[in-house]
Structure formats: structure tokens, C-alpha cells
Amino acid sequence: MNFTLVVAATEELGIGLRANLPWRIPKDMAFFKEVTTRVPRAFNLPTGTSEPAQNAVIMGRITWESIPAKFRPLDKRTNIVISRNVEFDLQCKDQTVKLVPSIERAFDVIDRSRTPRVFVIGGAQIYREAIKHANCSRILLTRIRSLVDCDTFFPEIDESLFRLASHNELEEFVEAEVVDGILTHKNLDYQFTMYVKR
Ligand SMILES: NC(=O)c1ccc[n+]([C@@H]2O[C@H](COP(=O)([O-])OP(=O)(O)OC[C@H]3O[C@@H](n4cnc5c(N)ncnc54)[C@H](OP(=O)(O)O)[C@@H]3O)[C@@H](O)[C@H]2O)c1
């Protein structure tokens, strides 16, 4: 089952600082929510399925902990958390959140019949593994075009494996209009981009 990485990163590929996001860009957060939640138009649930179609978001334990408790789990998406500690306390009453010991297990627990899209949403350790996976088919990358101090980094994107897609391709994938070009929030410039597997 193919999956997409979703990330916001600086030109130096910085993504985090002190176990948190180094920035707060409301339009990027809205984009993340919309893209990871939207069920594609062409997706059909098998007849007789009682539960609704829902995308899955896969994340590392540190990223899970970085989400404020009141926003966990990310709503209308199947949340899957990866930790080597099988007894890790998710501190969350929602029984639908799945705790798994590896990326491969994360894919295994997904009910494909009702999961149109799978997104790997970080952090660095998980991206590093996921980007090398044969089923990693695209990267939704919000490029932060300003200098920001970071201590956690996204892996190098190998341009012989991934190509920068056109803005049209990005809009076709997310099935929505996306602002083209550089946007500004406070002192930060940023841009919505997408890479696809060649
Ligand atoms: N800019 C963005 O788009 C973005 C997105 C997401 C996250 N972030 C940032 O990235 C940072 C977090 O990244 P991170 O690399 O420190 O942590 P992470 O990838 O979120 O989580 C790391 C944890 O995942 C588990 N893990 C990793 N590899 C594993 C494997 N192969 N098998 C089983 N479990 C595995 C381990 O959990 P245990 O220790 O429990 O075993 C490990 O400590 C934060 O600053 C966060 O804000 C940024």
C-alpha cells in the first residue's frame, strides 16, 4: 500500500526544535489537516462496511507526545504510533489509537478496505526509515524559505528517486486549490510543494 510523507522543512531540511515544531504557521496546519483528513472522491467503501472511510496517520512516539493532549488523537484519521516500548502509555482514552513496534507493523494494522490514504507524519527517525521504503510514493513538503533554528532534520531527498511535481499535480493529488508560490506568515516565507517517486 503506497503512502505519502507529510512534512514542513526549511531549505536545510530542519523540521524540529526541542521536540517541538520550530514554527507555528496556521495555514500550513490547516493544509496538513485538510490533506490528511480528506477522503479522495474516487474512493468507494466496500458494500456492507459499517465504519466510514478514514485515512491513517503514522507517527513516531516523540511526535505523538508533541501533539497537545487536547488535540490527540488527530480527529477523523486513524492514528498509529510507533514505539519500541510495547507498554508505552499513550495517555489517551481513545481506544482506536494503535501502538505498534515498527513501521511494517503500522502498515499491517491498517484496514485497507476503509483506508484510502496513508500518511507518515514524522518525526525525523520515522521519516528516515519511511523515505527508503519501496511504497513511499510521494512527499508533501511545505518548504520554509526562511532561516529557522532547528535540531532535528528531514533526510536528504534523492532527486534521482523523487522529482519535484508541478503545482497542478499537487492540486490534483490533494483535490483542492492550493495557493501557488511563496506565502508569508509573520517573518516566515513558505511554499507548498510535492515530490513524487519517479
Ligand atoms: N516539521 C514537521 O513537519 C514535523 C513533523 C513531525 C515531527 N516534527 C518534529 O520532529 C521531532 C521529533 O522527531 P524525532 O526523530 O525526535 O522523533 P519521532 O520520529 O517522532 O519518534 C521517535 C521515536 O519513535 C520510535 N521509533 C523510531 N524508530 C523506530 C523503529 N524503527 N521501530 C520502533 N520504534 C521506533 C521510538 O520510540 P520509543 O523511544 O518510545 O521506542 C523513537 O524514540 C519534533 O521536534 C517534532 O516537532 C516535525
PDB file of C-alpha atoms and ligand atoms in Angstrom:
ATOM      1  CA  MET A   1       0.000   0.000   0.000  1.00  0.00           C
ATOM      2  CA  ASN A   2       1.554   3.312  -1.101  1.00  0.00           C
ATOM      3  CA  PHE A   3       1.958   6.120   1.383  1.00  0.00           C
ATOM      4  CA  THR A   4       2.835   9.807   1.488  1.00  0.00           C
ATOM      5  CA  LEU A   5       5.229  11.643   3.771  1.00  0.00           C
ATOM      6  CA  VAL A   6       3.900  14.985   5.009  1.00  0.00           C
ATOM      7  CA  VAL A   7       6.432  17.451   6.358  1.00  0.00           C
ATOM      8  CA  ALA A   8       7.294  21.111   6.743  1.00  0.00           C
ATOM      9  CA  ALA A   9      11.023  21.694   6.416  1.00  0.00           C
ATOM     10  CA  THR A  10      13.494  24.520   5.916  1.00  0.00           C
ATOM     11  CA  GLU A  11      15.944  24.680   3.000  1.00  0.00           C
ATOM     12  CA  GLU A  12      18.401  22.915   5.345  1.00  0.00           C
ATOM     13  CA  LEU A  13      15.674  20.306   5.960  1.00  0.00           C
ATOM     14  CA  GLY A  14      15.180  21.399   9.574  1.00  0.00           C
ATOM     15  CA  ILE A  15      11.876  20.135  10.982  1.00  0.00           C
ATOM     16  CA  GLY A  16      12.031  20.332  14.770  1.00  0.00           C
ATOM     17  CA  LEU A  17      13.466  22.089  17.794  1.00  0.00           C
ATOM     18  CA  ARG A  18      13.463  20.723  21.344  1.00  0.00           C
ATOM     19  CA  ALA A  19      10.908  18.009  20.497  1.00  0.00           C
ATOM     20  CA  ASN A  20       8.502  20.533  19.011  1.00  0.00           C
ATOM     21  CA  LEU A  21       7.775  22.356  15.794  1.00  0.00           C
ATOM     22  CA  PRO A  22      10.102  25.353  15.387  1.00  0.00           C
ATOM     23  CA  TRP A  23       7.250  27.468  13.959  1.00  0.00           C
ATOM     24  CA  ARG A  24       3.513  27.908  14.022  1.00  0.00           C
ATOM     25  CA  ILE A  25       2.047  28.576  10.596  1.00  0.00           C
ATOM     26  CA  PRO A  26      -1.773  28.414  10.771  1.00  0.00           C
ATOM     27  CA  LYS A  27      -2.273  27.933   7.016  1.00  0.00           C
ATOM     28  CA  ASP A  28       0.200  25.077   6.970  1.00  0.00           C
ATOM     29  CA  MET A  29      -1.558  23.450   9.918  1.00  0.00           C
ATOM     30  CA  ALA A  30      -4.870  23.843   8.073  1.00  0.00           C
ATOM     31  CA  PHE A  31      -3.315  22.362   4.915  1.00  0.00           C
ATOM     32  CA  PHE A  32      -1.974  19.407   6.931  1.00  0.00           C
ATOM     33  CA  LYS A  33      -5.362  18.791   8.492  1.00  0.00           C
ATOM     34  CA  GLU A  34      -7.271  19.066   5.230  1.00  0.00           C
ATOM     35  CA  VAL A  35      -4.911  16.900   3.212  1.00  0.00           C
ATOM     36  CA  THR A  36      -4.557  14.139   5.776  1.00  0.00           C
ATOM     37  CA  THR A  37      -8.304  14.055   6.504  1.00  0.00           C
ATOM     38  CA  ARG A  38      -9.856  14.313   3.038  1.00  0.00           C
ATOM     39  CA  VAL A  39     -11.130  11.068   1.568  1.00  0.00           C
ATOM     40  CA  PRO A  40     -10.460  11.103  -2.192  1.00  0.00           C
ATOM     41  CA  ARG A  41     -13.537  11.354  -4.430  1.00  0.00           C
ATOM     42  CA  ALA A  42     -12.823   8.101  -6.257  1.00  0.00           C
ATOM     43  CA  PHE A  43     -12.675   6.012  -3.089  1.00  0.00           C
ATOM     44  CA  ASN A  44     -15.518   3.549  -2.628  1.00  0.00           C
ATOM     45  CA  LEU A  45     -16.148   1.685   0.587  1.00  0.00           C
ATOM     46  CA  PRO A  46     -16.961  -1.985   0.022  1.00  0.00           C
ATOM     47  CA  THR A  47     -20.706  -2.585   0.392  1.00  0.00           C
ATOM     48  CA  GLY A  48     -21.725  -3.678   3.834  1.00  0.00           C
ATOM     49  CA  THR A  49     -18.907  -1.799   5.594  1.00  0.00           C
ATOM     50  CA  SER A  50     -20.369  -0.212   8.690  1.00  0.00           C
ATOM     51  CA  GLU A  51     -17.498   2.111   9.557  1.00  0.00           C
ATOM     52  CA  PRO A  52     -16.693   5.211   7.471  1.00  0.00           C
ATOM     53  CA  ALA A  53     -13.691   5.574   5.208  1.00  0.00           C
ATOM     54  CA  GLN A  54     -10.830   7.258   7.020  1.00  0.00           C
ATOM     55  CA  ASN A  55      -7.178   7.956   6.217  1.00  0.00           C
ATOM     56  CA  ALA A  56      -4.388   6.776   8.505  1.00  0.00           C
ATOM     57  CA  VAL A  57      -1.606   8.877  10.042  1.00  0.00           C
ATOM     58  CA  ILE A  58       1.539   7.110  11.235  1.00  0.00           C
ATOM     59  CA  MET A  59       3.930   8.847  13.616  1.00  0.00           C
ATOM     60  CA  GLY A  60       6.825   8.250  15.993  1.00  0.00           C
ATOM     61  CA  ARG A  61       6.331   8.293  19.734  1.00  0.00           C
ATOM     62  CA  ILE A  62       8.088  11.670  20.160  1.00  0.00           C
ATOM     63  CA  THR A  63       5.859  13.297  17.547  1.00  0.00           C
ATOM     64  CA  TRP A  64       2.765  11.825  19.256  1.00  0.00           C
ATOM     65  CA  GLU A  65       3.911  13.360  22.551  1.00  0.00           C
ATOM     66  CA  SER A  66       4.479  16.720  20.860  1.00  0.00           C
ATOM     67  CA  ILE A  67       0.785  16.993  19.985  1.00  0.00           C
ATOM     68  CA  PRO A  68      -1.086  18.825  22.764  1.00  0.00           C
ATOM     69  CA  ALA A  69      -3.225  16.298  24.684  1.00  0.00           C
ATOM     70  CA  LYS A  70      -6.455  18.041  23.716  1.00  0.00           C
ATOM     71  CA  PHE A  71      -5.693  17.544  20.011  1.00  0.00           C
ATOM     72  CA  ARG A  72      -4.798  13.830  20.379  1.00  0.00           C
ATOM     73  CA  PRO A  73      -5.675  11.667  18.594  1.00  0.00           C
ATOM     74  CA  LEU A  74      -5.826  13.682  15.362  1.00  0.00           C
ATOM     75  CA  ASP A  75      -9.532  13.536  14.616  1.00  0.00           C
ATOM     76  CA  LYS A  76     -11.218  11.767  11.695  1.00  0.00           C
ATOM     77  CA  ARG A  77      -7.982   9.880  10.996  1.00  0.00           C
ATOM     78  CA  THR A  78      -6.740   6.503  12.242  1.00  0.00           C
ATOM     79  CA  ASN A  79      -3.772   7.356  14.485  1.00  0.00           C
ATOM     80  CA  ILE A  80      -0.898   4.853  14.628  1.00  0.00           C
ATOM     81  CA  VAL A  81       2.033   5.471  16.989  1.00  0.00           C
ATOM     82  CA  ILE A  82       5.380   3.680  16.652  1.00  0.00           C
ATOM     83  CA  SER A  83       7.420   2.863  19.765  1.00  0.00           C
ATOM     84  CA  ARG A  84       9.801   0.068  20.708  1.00  0.00           C
ATOM     85  CA  ASN A  85       8.132   0.093  24.112  1.00  0.00           C
ATOM     86  CA  VAL A  86       5.039  -2.055  23.636  1.00  0.00           C
ATOM     87  CA  GLU A  87       3.748  -0.868  27.007  1.00  0.00           C
ATOM     88  CA  PHE A  88       4.124   2.828  26.252  1.00  0.00           C
ATOM     89  CA  ASP A  89       1.279   4.757  27.879  1.00  0.00           C
ATOM     90  CA  LEU A  90      -0.346   6.812  25.109  1.00  0.00           C
ATOM     91  CA  GLN A  91      -2.184   8.811  27.809  1.00  0.00           C
ATOM     92  CA  CYS A  92      -5.252   8.779  25.673  1.00  0.00           C
ATOM     93  CA  LYS A  93      -8.616   7.185  26.362  1.00  0.00           C
ATOM     94  CA  ASP A  94      -9.462   6.764  22.685  1.00  0.00           C
ATOM     95  CA  GLN A  95      -9.228   3.020  22.056  1.00  0.00           C
ATOM     96  CA  THR A  96      -8.906   3.451  18.287  1.00  0.00           C
ATOM     97  CA  VAL A  97      -5.301   4.700  18.556  1.00  0.00           C
ATOM     98  CA  LYS A  98      -2.904   1.901  17.692  1.00  0.00           C
ATOM     99  CA  LEU A  99       0.528   1.423  19.251  1.00  0.00           C
ATOM    100  CA  VAL A 100       2.916  -0.651  17.109  1.00  0.00           C
ATOM    101  CA  PRO A 101       6.601  -1.655  17.451  1.00  0.00           C
ATOM    102  CA  SER A 102       7.723  -0.944  13.845  1.00  0.00           C
ATOM    103  CA  ILE A 103       6.798   0.819  10.616  1.00  0.00           C
ATOM    104  CA  GLU A 104       5.984  -2.517   8.979  1.00  0.00           C
ATOM    105  CA  ARG A 105       3.548  -3.325  11.792  1.00  0.00           C
ATOM    106  CA  ALA A 106       1.941   0.081  11.264  1.00  0.00           C
ATOM    107  CA  PHE A 107       1.100  -0.897   7.687  1.00  0.00           C
ATOM    108  CA  ASP A 108      -0.102  -4.327   8.820  1.00  0.00           C
ATOM    109  CA  VAL A 109      -2.706  -2.975  11.251  1.00  0.00           C
ATOM    110  CA  ILE A 110      -4.324  -0.731   8.640  1.00  0.00           C
ATOM    111  CA  ASP A 111      -7.709  -1.912   7.401  1.00  0.00           C
ATOM    112  CA  ARG A 112      -7.124  -1.296   3.688  1.00  0.00           C
ATOM    113  CA  SER A 113     -10.760  -1.676   2.724  1.00  0.00           C
ATOM    114  CA  ARG A 114     -11.707   1.521   4.532  1.00  0.00           C
ATOM    115  CA  THR A 115      -8.376   3.426   4.430  1.00  0.00           C
ATOM    116  CA  PRO A 116      -7.934   5.332   1.181  1.00  0.00           C
ATOM    117  CA  ARG A 117      -4.706   7.092   2.067  1.00  0.00           C
ATOM    118  CA  VAL A 118      -1.823   6.536   4.449  1.00  0.00           C
ATOM    119  CA  PHE A 119       0.346   9.433   5.630  1.00  0.00           C
ATOM    120  CA  VAL A 120       3.603   9.219   7.553  1.00  0.00           C
ATOM    121  CA  ILE A 121       3.721  12.417   9.582  1.00  0.00           C
ATOM    122  CA  GLY A 122       7.119  12.245  11.307  1.00  0.00           C
ATOM    123  CA  GLY A 123       9.325  12.807  13.041  1.00  0.00           C
ATOM    124  CA  ALA A 124      12.885  12.537  11.802  1.00  0.00           C
ATOM    125  CA  GLN A 125      13.520   8.942  12.880  1.00  0.00           C
ATOM    126  CA  ILE A 126      10.364   7.708  11.218  1.00  0.00           C
ATOM    127  CA  TYR A 127      10.886   9.795   8.048  1.00  0.00           C
ATOM    128  CA  ARG A 128      14.411   8.402   7.737  1.00  0.00           C
ATOM    129  CA  GLU A 129      13.089   4.872   7.588  1.00  0.00           C
ATOM    130  CA  ALA A 130       9.938   5.609   5.623  1.00  0.00           C
ATOM    131  CA  ILE A 131      11.600   7.558   2.777  1.00  0.00           C
ATOM    132  CA  LYS A 132      13.641   4.440   1.896  1.00  0.00           C
ATOM    133  CA  HIS A 133      10.556   2.222   1.819  1.00  0.00           C
ATOM    134  CA  ALA A 134       9.532   0.884  -1.597  1.00  0.00           C
ATOM    135  CA  ASN A 135       5.940   2.049  -1.032  1.00  0.00           C
ATOM    136  CA  CYS A 136       6.838   5.663  -0.266  1.00  0.00           C
ATOM    137  CA  SER A 137       5.287   7.241  -3.343  1.00  0.00           C
ATOM    138  CA  ARG A 138       5.261  10.975  -2.578  1.00  0.00           C
ATOM    139  CA  ILE A 139       6.351  13.714  -0.215  1.00  0.00           C
ATOM    140  CA  LEU A 140       4.140  16.681   0.566  1.00  0.00           C
ATOM    141  CA  LEU A 141       6.738  19.217   1.576  1.00  0.00           C
ATOM    142  CA  THR A 142       5.943  22.657   2.908  1.00  0.00           C
ATOM    143  CA  ARG A 143       9.216  24.432   2.228  1.00  0.00           C
ATOM    144  CA  ILE A 144      10.057  27.026   4.857  1.00  0.00           C
ATOM    145  CA  ARG A 145      12.020  29.560   2.862  1.00  0.00           C
ATOM    146  CA  SER A 146      13.404  31.449   5.862  1.00  0.00           C
ATOM    147  CA  LEU A 147      16.252  30.608   8.204  1.00  0.00           C
ATOM    148  CA  VAL A 148      14.965  28.894  11.359  1.00  0.00           C
ATOM    149  CA  ASP A 149      16.999  27.292  14.125  1.00  0.00           C
ATOM    150  CA  CYS A 150      16.350  23.503  14.183  1.00  0.00           C
ATOM    151  CA  ASP A 151      17.883  20.492  15.930  1.00  0.00           C
ATOM    152  CA  THR A 152      16.009  17.763  14.050  1.00  0.00           C
ATOM    153  CA  PHE A 153      16.239  17.182  10.304  1.00  0.00           C
ATOM    154  CA  PHE A 154      14.379  15.504   7.458  1.00  0.00           C
ATOM    155  CA  PRO A 155      16.546  13.104   5.403  1.00  0.00           C
ATOM    156  CA  GLU A 156      18.057  14.186   2.089  1.00  0.00           C
ATOM    157  CA  ILE A 157      15.579  13.851  -0.786  1.00  0.00           C
ATOM    158  CA  ASP A 158      17.322  11.835  -3.504  1.00  0.00           C
ATOM    159  CA  GLU A 159      16.331  13.595  -6.733  1.00  0.00           C
ATOM    160  CA  SER A 160      17.186  10.509  -8.756  1.00  0.00           C
ATOM    161  CA  LEU A 161      14.321   8.768  -6.913  1.00  0.00           C
ATOM    162  CA  PHE A 162      11.896  11.662  -6.391  1.00  0.00           C
ATOM    163  CA  ARG A 163      11.055  14.550  -8.714  1.00  0.00           C
ATOM    164  CA  LEU A 164       9.519  17.877  -7.829  1.00  0.00           C
ATOM    165  CA  ALA A 165       5.928  17.760  -9.111  1.00  0.00           C
ATOM    166  CA  SER A 166       4.123  20.655 -10.778  1.00  0.00           C
ATOM    167  CA  HIS A 167       1.620  22.745  -8.848  1.00  0.00           C
ATOM    168  CA  ASN A 168      -1.162  21.157 -10.910  1.00  0.00           C
ATOM    169  CA  GLU A 169      -0.095  17.700  -9.825  1.00  0.00           C
ATOM    170  CA  LEU A 170      -0.122  18.856  -6.210  1.00  0.00           C
ATOM    171  CA  GLU A 171      -3.670  20.214  -6.558  1.00  0.00           C
ATOM    172  CA  GLU A 172      -4.812  17.053  -8.321  1.00  0.00           C
ATOM    173  CA  PHE A 173      -3.458  14.909  -5.514  1.00  0.00           C
ATOM    174  CA  VAL A 174      -4.995  16.933  -2.686  1.00  0.00           C
ATOM    175  CA  GLU A 175      -8.207  17.517  -4.686  1.00  0.00           C
ATOM    176  CA  ALA A 176      -8.299  21.151  -3.642  1.00  0.00           C
ATOM    177  CA  GLU A 177      -6.986  24.517  -4.667  1.00  0.00           C
ATOM    178  CA  VAL A 178      -3.620  25.257  -3.115  1.00  0.00           C
ATOM    179  CA  VAL A 179      -2.003  28.681  -3.142  1.00  0.00           C
ATOM    180  CA  ASP A 180       0.835  28.709  -5.666  1.00  0.00           C
ATOM    181  CA  GLY A 181       4.106  30.496  -4.898  1.00  0.00           C
ATOM    182  CA  ILE A 182       5.618  31.895  -1.749  1.00  0.00           C
ATOM    183  CA  LEU A 183       3.362  32.783   1.163  1.00  0.00           C
ATOM    184  CA  THR A 184       4.293  34.775   4.223  1.00  0.00           C
ATOM    185  CA  HIS A 185       3.280  34.377   7.846  1.00  0.00           C
ATOM    186  CA  LYS A 186       4.842  36.944  10.179  1.00  0.00           C
ATOM    187  CA  ASN A 187       8.578  36.722   9.376  1.00  0.00           C
ATOM    188  CA  LEU A 188       8.369  33.333   7.657  1.00  0.00           C
ATOM    189  CA  ASP A 189       8.191  32.641   3.928  1.00  0.00           C
ATOM    190  CA  TYR A 190       6.876  29.243   2.925  1.00  0.00           C
ATOM    191  CA  GLN A 191       5.601  27.324  -0.093  1.00  0.00           C
ATOM    192  CA  PHE A 192       3.525  24.203  -0.657  1.00  0.00           C
ATOM    193  CA  THR A 193       5.400  21.669  -2.805  1.00  0.00           C
ATOM    194  CA  MET A 194       5.213  17.984  -3.639  1.00  0.00           C
ATOM    195  CA  TYR A 195       7.729  15.361  -4.711  1.00  0.00           C
ATOM    196  CA  VAL A 196       6.669  12.149  -6.430  1.00  0.00           C
ATOM    197  CA  LYS A 197       8.515   8.884  -6.878  1.00  0.00           C
ATOM    198  CA  ARG A 198       9.984   8.664 -10.381  1.00  0.00           C
TER     199      ARG A 198
HETATM  200  N1  LIG B   1       8.136  19.871  10.628  1.00  0.00           N
HETATM  201  C1  LIG B   1       7.383  18.781  10.557  1.00  0.00           C
HETATM  202  O1  LIG B   1       6.625  18.593   9.603  1.00  0.00           O
HETATM  203  C2  LIG B   1       7.431  17.767  11.670  1.00  0.00           C
HETATM  204  C3  LIG B   1       6.589  16.655  11.642  1.00  0.00           C
HETATM  205  C4  LIG B   1       6.674  15.722  12.689  1.00  0.00           C
HETATM  206  C5  LIG B   1       7.576  15.928  13.710  1.00  0.00           C
HETATM  207  N2  LIG B   1       8.366  17.019  13.703  1.00  0.00           N
HETATM  208  C6  LIG B   1       9.348  17.256  14.766  1.00  0.00           C
HETATM  209  O2  LIG B   1      10.285  16.174  14.770  1.00  0.00           O
HETATM  210  C7  LIG B   1      10.754  15.998  16.106  1.00  0.00           C
HETATM  211  C8  LIG B   1      10.505  14.567  16.528  1.00  0.00           C
HETATM  212  O3  LIG B   1      11.269  13.701  15.693  1.00  0.00           O
HETATM  213  P1  LIG B   1      12.197  12.555  16.330  1.00  0.00           P
HETATM  214  O4  LIG B   1      13.014  11.981  15.237  1.00  0.00           O
HETATM  215  O5  LIG B   1      12.887  13.128  17.517  1.00  0.00           O
HETATM  216  O6  LIG B   1      11.123  11.520  16.899  1.00  0.00           O
HETATM  217  P2  LIG B   1       9.983  10.634  16.205  1.00  0.00           P
HETATM  218  O7  LIG B   1      10.480  10.115  14.897  1.00  0.00           O
HETATM  219  O8  LIG B   1       8.694  11.356  16.246  1.00  0.00           O
HETATM  220  O9  LIG B   1       9.838   9.456  17.262  1.00  0.00           O
HETATM  221  C9  LIG B   1      10.972   8.700  17.592  1.00  0.00           C
HETATM  222  C10 LIG B   1      10.518   7.503  18.392  1.00  0.00           C
HETATM  223  O10 LIG B   1       9.806   6.597  17.554  1.00  0.00           O
HETATM  224  C11 LIG B   1      10.118   5.272  17.915  1.00  0.00           C
HETATM  225  N3  LIG B   1      10.848   4.662  16.816  1.00  0.00           N
HETATM  226  C12 LIG B   1      11.681   5.230  15.902  1.00  0.00           C
HETATM  227  N4  LIG B   1      12.141   4.330  15.033  1.00  0.00           N
HETATM  228  C13 LIG B   1      11.590   3.151  15.396  1.00  0.00           C
HETATM  229  C14 LIG B   1      11.677   1.830  14.885  1.00  0.00           C
HETATM  230  N5  LIG B   1      12.434   1.543  13.825  1.00  0.00           N
HETATM  231  N6  LIG B   1      10.997   0.853  15.496  1.00  0.00           N
HETATM  232  C15 LIG B   1      10.213   1.123  16.568  1.00  0.00           C
HETATM  233  N7  LIG B   1      10.081   2.353  17.106  1.00  0.00           N
HETATM  234  C16 LIG B   1      10.770   3.352  16.520  1.00  0.00           C
HETATM  235  C17 LIG B   1      10.972   5.357  19.166  1.00  0.00           C
HETATM  236  O11 LIG B   1      10.065   5.412  20.256  1.00  0.00           O
HETATM  237  P3  LIG B   1      10.452   4.842  21.703  1.00  0.00           P
HETATM  238  O12 LIG B   1      11.589   5.679  22.173  1.00  0.00           O
HETATM  239  O13 LIG B   1       9.204   5.014  22.503  1.00  0.00           O
HETATM  240  O14 LIG B   1      10.821   3.399  21.485  1.00  0.00           O
HETATM  241  C18 LIG B   1      11.655   6.693  18.978  1.00  0.00           C
HETATM  242  O15 LIG B   1      12.139   7.273  20.183  1.00  0.00           O
HETATM  243  C19 LIG B   1       9.989  17.005  16.966  1.00  0.00           C
HETATM  244  O16 LIG B   1      10.770  18.180  17.073  1.00  0.00           O
HETATM  245  C20 LIG B   1       8.746  17.261  16.146  1.00  0.00           C
HETATM  246  O17 LIG B   1       8.137  18.512  16.436  1.00  0.00           O
HETATM  247  C21 LIG B   1       8.313  17.944  12.707  1.00  0.00           C
END
